[in-house]
CSV table of C-alpha atoms in Angstrom, one decimal:
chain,number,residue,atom,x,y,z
K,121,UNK,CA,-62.2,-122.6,37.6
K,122,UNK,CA,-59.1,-124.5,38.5
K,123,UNK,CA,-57.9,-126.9,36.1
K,124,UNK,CA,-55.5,-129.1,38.2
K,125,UNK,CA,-55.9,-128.6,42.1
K,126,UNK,CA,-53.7,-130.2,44.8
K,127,UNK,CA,-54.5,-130.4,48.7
K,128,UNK,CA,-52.9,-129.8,51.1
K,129,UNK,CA,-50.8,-127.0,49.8
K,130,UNK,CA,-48.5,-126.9,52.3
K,131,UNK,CA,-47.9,-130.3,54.9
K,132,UNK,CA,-45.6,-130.4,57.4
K,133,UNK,CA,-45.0,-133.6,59.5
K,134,UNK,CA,-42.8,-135.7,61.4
K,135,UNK,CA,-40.8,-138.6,60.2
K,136,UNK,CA,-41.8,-142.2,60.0
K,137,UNK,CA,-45.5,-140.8,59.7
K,138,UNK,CA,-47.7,-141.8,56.7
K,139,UNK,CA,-49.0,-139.1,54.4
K,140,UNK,CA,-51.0,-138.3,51.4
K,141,UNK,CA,-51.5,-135.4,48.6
K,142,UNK,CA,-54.4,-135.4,46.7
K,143,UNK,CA,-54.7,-134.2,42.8
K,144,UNK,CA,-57.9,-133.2,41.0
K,145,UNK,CA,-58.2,-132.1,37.5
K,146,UNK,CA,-61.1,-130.9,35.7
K,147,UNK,CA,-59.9,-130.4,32.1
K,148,UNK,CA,-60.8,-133.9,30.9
K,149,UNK,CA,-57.5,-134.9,30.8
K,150,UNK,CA,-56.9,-139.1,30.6
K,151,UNK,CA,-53.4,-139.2,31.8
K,152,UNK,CA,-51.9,-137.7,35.1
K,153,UNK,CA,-48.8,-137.3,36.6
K,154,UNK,CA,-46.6,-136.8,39.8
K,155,UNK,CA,-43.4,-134.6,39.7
K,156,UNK,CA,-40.9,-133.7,42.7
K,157,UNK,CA,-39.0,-130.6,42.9
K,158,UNK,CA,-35.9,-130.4,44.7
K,159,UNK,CA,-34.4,-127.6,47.0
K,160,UNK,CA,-32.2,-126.6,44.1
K,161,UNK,CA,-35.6,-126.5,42.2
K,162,UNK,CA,-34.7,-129.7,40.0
K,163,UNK,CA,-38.1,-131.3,38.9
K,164,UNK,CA,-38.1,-135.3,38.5
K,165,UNK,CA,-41.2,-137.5,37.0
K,166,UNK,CA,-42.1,-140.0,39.8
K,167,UNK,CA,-45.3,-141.7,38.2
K,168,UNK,CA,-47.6,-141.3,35.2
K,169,UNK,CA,-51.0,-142.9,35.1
K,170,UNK,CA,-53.7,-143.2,32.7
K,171,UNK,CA,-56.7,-145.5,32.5
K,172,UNK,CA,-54.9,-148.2,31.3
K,173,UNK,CA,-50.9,-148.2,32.3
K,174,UNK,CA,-49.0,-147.0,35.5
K,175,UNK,CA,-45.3,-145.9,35.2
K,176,UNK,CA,-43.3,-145.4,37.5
K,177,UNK,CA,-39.8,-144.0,37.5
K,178,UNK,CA,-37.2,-147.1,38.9
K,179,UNK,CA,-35.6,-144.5,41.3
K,180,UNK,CA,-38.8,-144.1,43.0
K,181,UNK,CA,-38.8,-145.6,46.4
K,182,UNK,CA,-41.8,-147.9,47.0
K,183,UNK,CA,-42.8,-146.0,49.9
K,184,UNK,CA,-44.1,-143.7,47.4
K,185,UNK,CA,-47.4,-145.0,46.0
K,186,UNK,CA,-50.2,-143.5,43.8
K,187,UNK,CA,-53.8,-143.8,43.6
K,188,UNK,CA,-56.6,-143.2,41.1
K,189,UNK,CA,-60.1,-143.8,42.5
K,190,UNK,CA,-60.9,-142.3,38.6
K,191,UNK,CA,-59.5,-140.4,35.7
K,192,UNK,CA,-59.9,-137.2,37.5
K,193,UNK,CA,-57.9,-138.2,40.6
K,194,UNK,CA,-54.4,-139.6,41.0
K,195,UNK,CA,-53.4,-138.8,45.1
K,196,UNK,CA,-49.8,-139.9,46.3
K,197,UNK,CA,-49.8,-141.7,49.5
K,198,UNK,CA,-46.4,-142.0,51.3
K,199,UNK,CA,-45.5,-143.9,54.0
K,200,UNK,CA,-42.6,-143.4,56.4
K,201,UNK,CA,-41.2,-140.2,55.5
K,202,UNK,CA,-37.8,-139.3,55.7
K,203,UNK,CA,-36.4,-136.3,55.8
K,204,UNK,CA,-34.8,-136.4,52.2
K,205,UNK,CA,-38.7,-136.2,51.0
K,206,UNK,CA,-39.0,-132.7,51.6
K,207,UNK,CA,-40.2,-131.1,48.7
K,208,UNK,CA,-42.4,-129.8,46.6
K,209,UNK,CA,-44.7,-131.9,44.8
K,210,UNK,CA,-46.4,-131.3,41.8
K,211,UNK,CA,-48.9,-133.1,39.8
K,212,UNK,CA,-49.7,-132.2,36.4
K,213,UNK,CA,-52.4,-133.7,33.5
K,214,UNK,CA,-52.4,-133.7,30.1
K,215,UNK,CA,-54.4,-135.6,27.1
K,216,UNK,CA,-52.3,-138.2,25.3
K,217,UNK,CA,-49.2,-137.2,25.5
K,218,UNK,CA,-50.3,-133.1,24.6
K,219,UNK,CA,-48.9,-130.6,27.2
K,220,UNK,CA,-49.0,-131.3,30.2
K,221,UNK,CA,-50.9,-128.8,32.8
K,222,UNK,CA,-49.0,-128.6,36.4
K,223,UNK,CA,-50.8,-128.1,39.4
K,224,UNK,CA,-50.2,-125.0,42.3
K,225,UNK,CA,-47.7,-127.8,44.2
K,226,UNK,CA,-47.8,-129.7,47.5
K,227,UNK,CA,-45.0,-128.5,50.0
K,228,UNK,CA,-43.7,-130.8,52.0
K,229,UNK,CA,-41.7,-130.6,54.8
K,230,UNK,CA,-40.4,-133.6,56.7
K,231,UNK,CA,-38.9,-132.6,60.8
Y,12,UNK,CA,-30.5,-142.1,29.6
Y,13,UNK,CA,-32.5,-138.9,28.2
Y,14,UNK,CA,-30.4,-136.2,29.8
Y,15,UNK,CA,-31.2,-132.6,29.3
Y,16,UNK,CA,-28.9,-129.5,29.6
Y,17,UNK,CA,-29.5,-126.0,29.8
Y,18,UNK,CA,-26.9,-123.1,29.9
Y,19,UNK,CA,-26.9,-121.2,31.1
Y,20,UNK,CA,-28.3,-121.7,34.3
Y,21,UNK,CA,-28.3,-118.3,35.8
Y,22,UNK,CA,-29.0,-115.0,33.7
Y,23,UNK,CA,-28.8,-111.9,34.4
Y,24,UNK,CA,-30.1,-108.8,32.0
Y,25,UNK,CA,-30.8,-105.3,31.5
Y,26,UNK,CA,-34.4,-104.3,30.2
Y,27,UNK,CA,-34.1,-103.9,26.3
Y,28,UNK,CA,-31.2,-106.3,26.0
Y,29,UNK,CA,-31.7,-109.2,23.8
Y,30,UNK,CA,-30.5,-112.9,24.9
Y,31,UNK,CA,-30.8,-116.8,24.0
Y,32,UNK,CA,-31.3,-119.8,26.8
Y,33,UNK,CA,-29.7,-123.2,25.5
Y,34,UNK,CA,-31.4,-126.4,25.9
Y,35,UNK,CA,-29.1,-129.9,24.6
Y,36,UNK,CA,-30.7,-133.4,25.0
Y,37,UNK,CA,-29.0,-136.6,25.0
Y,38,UNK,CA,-32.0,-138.8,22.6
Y,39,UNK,CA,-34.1,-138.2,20.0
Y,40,UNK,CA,-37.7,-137.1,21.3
Y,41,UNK,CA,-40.8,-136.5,19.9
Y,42,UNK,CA,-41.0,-133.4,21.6
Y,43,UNK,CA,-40.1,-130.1,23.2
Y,44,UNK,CA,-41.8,-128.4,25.7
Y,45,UNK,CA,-40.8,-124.8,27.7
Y,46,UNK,CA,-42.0,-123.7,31.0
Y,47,UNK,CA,-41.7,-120.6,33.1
Y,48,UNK,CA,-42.1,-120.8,37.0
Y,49,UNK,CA,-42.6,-117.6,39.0
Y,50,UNK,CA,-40.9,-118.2,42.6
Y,51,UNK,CA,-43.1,-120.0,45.0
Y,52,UNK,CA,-45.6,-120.4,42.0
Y,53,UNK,CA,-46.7,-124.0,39.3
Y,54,UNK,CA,-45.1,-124.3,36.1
Y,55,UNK,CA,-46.7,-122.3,33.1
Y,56,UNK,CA,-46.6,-124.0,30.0
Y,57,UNK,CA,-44.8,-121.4,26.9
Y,58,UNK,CA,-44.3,-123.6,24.0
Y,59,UNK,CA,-44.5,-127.3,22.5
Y,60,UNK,CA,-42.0,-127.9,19.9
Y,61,UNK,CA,-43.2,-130.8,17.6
Y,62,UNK,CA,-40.8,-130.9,14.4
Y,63,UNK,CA,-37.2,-130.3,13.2
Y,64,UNK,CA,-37.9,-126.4,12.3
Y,65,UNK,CA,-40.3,-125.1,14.1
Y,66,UNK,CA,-40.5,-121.7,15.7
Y,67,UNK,CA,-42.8,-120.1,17.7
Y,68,UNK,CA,-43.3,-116.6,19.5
Y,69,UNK,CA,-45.3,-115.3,21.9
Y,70,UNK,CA,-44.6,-111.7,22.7
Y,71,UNK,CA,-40.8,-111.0,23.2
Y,72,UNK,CA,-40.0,-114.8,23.5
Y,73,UNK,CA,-39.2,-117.1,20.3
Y,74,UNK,CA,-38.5,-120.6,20.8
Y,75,UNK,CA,-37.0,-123.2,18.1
Y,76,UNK,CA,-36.1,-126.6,17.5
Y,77,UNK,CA,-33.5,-128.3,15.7
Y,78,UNK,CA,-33.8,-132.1,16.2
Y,79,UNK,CA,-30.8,-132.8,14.1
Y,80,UNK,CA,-28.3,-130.7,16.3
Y,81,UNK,CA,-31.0,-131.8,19.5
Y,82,UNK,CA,-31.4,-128.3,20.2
Y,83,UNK,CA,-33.8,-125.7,21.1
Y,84,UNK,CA,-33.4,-122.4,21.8
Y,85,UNK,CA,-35.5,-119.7,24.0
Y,86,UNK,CA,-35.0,-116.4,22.4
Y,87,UNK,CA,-35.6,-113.0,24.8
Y,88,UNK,CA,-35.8,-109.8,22.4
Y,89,UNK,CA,-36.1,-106.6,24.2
Y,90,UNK,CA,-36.2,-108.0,27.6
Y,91,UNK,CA,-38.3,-106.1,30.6
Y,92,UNK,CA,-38.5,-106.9,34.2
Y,93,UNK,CA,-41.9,-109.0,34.0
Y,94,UNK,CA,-39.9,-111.8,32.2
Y,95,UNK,CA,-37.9,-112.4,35.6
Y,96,UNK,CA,-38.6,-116.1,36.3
Y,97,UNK,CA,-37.2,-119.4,36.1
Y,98,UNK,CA,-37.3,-121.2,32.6
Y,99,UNK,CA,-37.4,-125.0,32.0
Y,100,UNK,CA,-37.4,-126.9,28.5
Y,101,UNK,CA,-38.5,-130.8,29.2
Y,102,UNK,CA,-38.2,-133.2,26.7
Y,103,UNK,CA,-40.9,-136.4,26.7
Y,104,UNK,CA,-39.6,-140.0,26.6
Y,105,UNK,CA,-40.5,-141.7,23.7
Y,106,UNK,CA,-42.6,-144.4,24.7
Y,107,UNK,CA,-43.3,-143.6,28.3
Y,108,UNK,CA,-46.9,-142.1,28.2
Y,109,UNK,CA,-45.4,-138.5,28.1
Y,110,UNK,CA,-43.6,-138.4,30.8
Y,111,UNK,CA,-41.0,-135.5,30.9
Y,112,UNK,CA,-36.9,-135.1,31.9
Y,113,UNK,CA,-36.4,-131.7,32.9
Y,114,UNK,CA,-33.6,-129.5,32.3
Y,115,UNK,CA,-32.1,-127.9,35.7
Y,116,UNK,CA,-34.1,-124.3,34.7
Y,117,UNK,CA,-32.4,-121.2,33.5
Y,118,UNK,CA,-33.2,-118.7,36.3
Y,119,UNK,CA,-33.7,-114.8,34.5
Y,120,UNK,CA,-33.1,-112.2,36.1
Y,121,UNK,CA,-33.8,-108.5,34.4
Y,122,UNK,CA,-32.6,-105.8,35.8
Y,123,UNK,CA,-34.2,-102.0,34.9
């Protein structure tokens, strides 16, 4: 069974358009996470979530938002894309603040 | 700032050859975590690091902390060609729900 899953795992779009990645994990986790990594592989938190407290990273644009419809889920919805958000994105969960368990990763490329 | 250095940042070995990654951060922490990522693959957690002291092995790699000196190490004994990945220690920020600075990732590279 996989513990953290991620759709699509590849997306490729066109600038300006409005997209979203979705995140499921089934370990019973209460706190989830969205990473980007670079294309020198550099991996940056964007937002962490739990039940009770969103943060987000200040260098995050607000065209990046996330979205929990419940503690399994936290999707990234982000509107007008630019090419600078290629990437691959990677959500992770962990309980409290225990190890964190990273998803297969979202590729995005922005033409 | 939490900032987190590795070195170095590329490596290349010979199978059977020992070898140590570096990983420096900026703040104290409550802890320290490696990860290896296979190309094109997710991250794969290795260790979690809790307390000044600690050691732990799994198979040919050893990782430590030292909290006074803000150091870790990732130890590679007797390396062989399976071990060929990318390698990243991340250290949490305290009071931020766990969230994670990465070091850039040592990439390892063992050669027969």
């Amino acid at each position: 069974d996989t513990a953290v899953s991620q759709t699509p795992k590849y997306l490729v779009t066109q600038m300006g358009n409005d997209k979203s990645i979705k995140c499921e994990q089934n370990l019973g986790h209460d706190t989830m996470y969205w990473y980007k990594q670079d294309s020198k592989k550099f991996l940056k938190i964007m937002f962490s979530y739990n039940n009770k407290e969103l943060i987000i990273n200040e260098t995050v644009p607000n065209r990046f938002s996330p979205k929990s419809p419940d503690k399994a889920h936290l999707n990234l919805h982000i509107n007008s894309l630019e090419l600078g958000d290629s990437a691959v994105y990677f959500c992770a969960s962990s309980y409290l603040q225990e190890t964190q368990y990273f998803g297969p990763g979202t590729r995005l490329l922005v033409l | 700032e939490l900032k987190v250095e590795q070195n170095p940042l590329f490596l290349s070995m010979q199978e059977g050859k020992n070898y140590t990654i570096y990983c420096n951060y900026s703040t104290t922490s409550d802890r320290l975590y490696w990860y290896r990522q296979d190309p094109g693959k997710s991250l794969e957690s290795l260790f979690v690091l809790l307390s000044n002291g600690a050691v732990k092995q799994e198979g040919r790699l050893m990782a430590s902390l030292d909290t006074k000196a803000r150091l870790s190490t990732l130890h590679i004994t007797a390396a062989v060609h399976d071990l060929s990945a990318t390698y990243f220690c991340a250290v949490d920020i305290k009071g931020s729900q766990g969230n994670l600075i990465f070091g850039k990732g040592t990439k390892l590279s063992v050669k027969p």
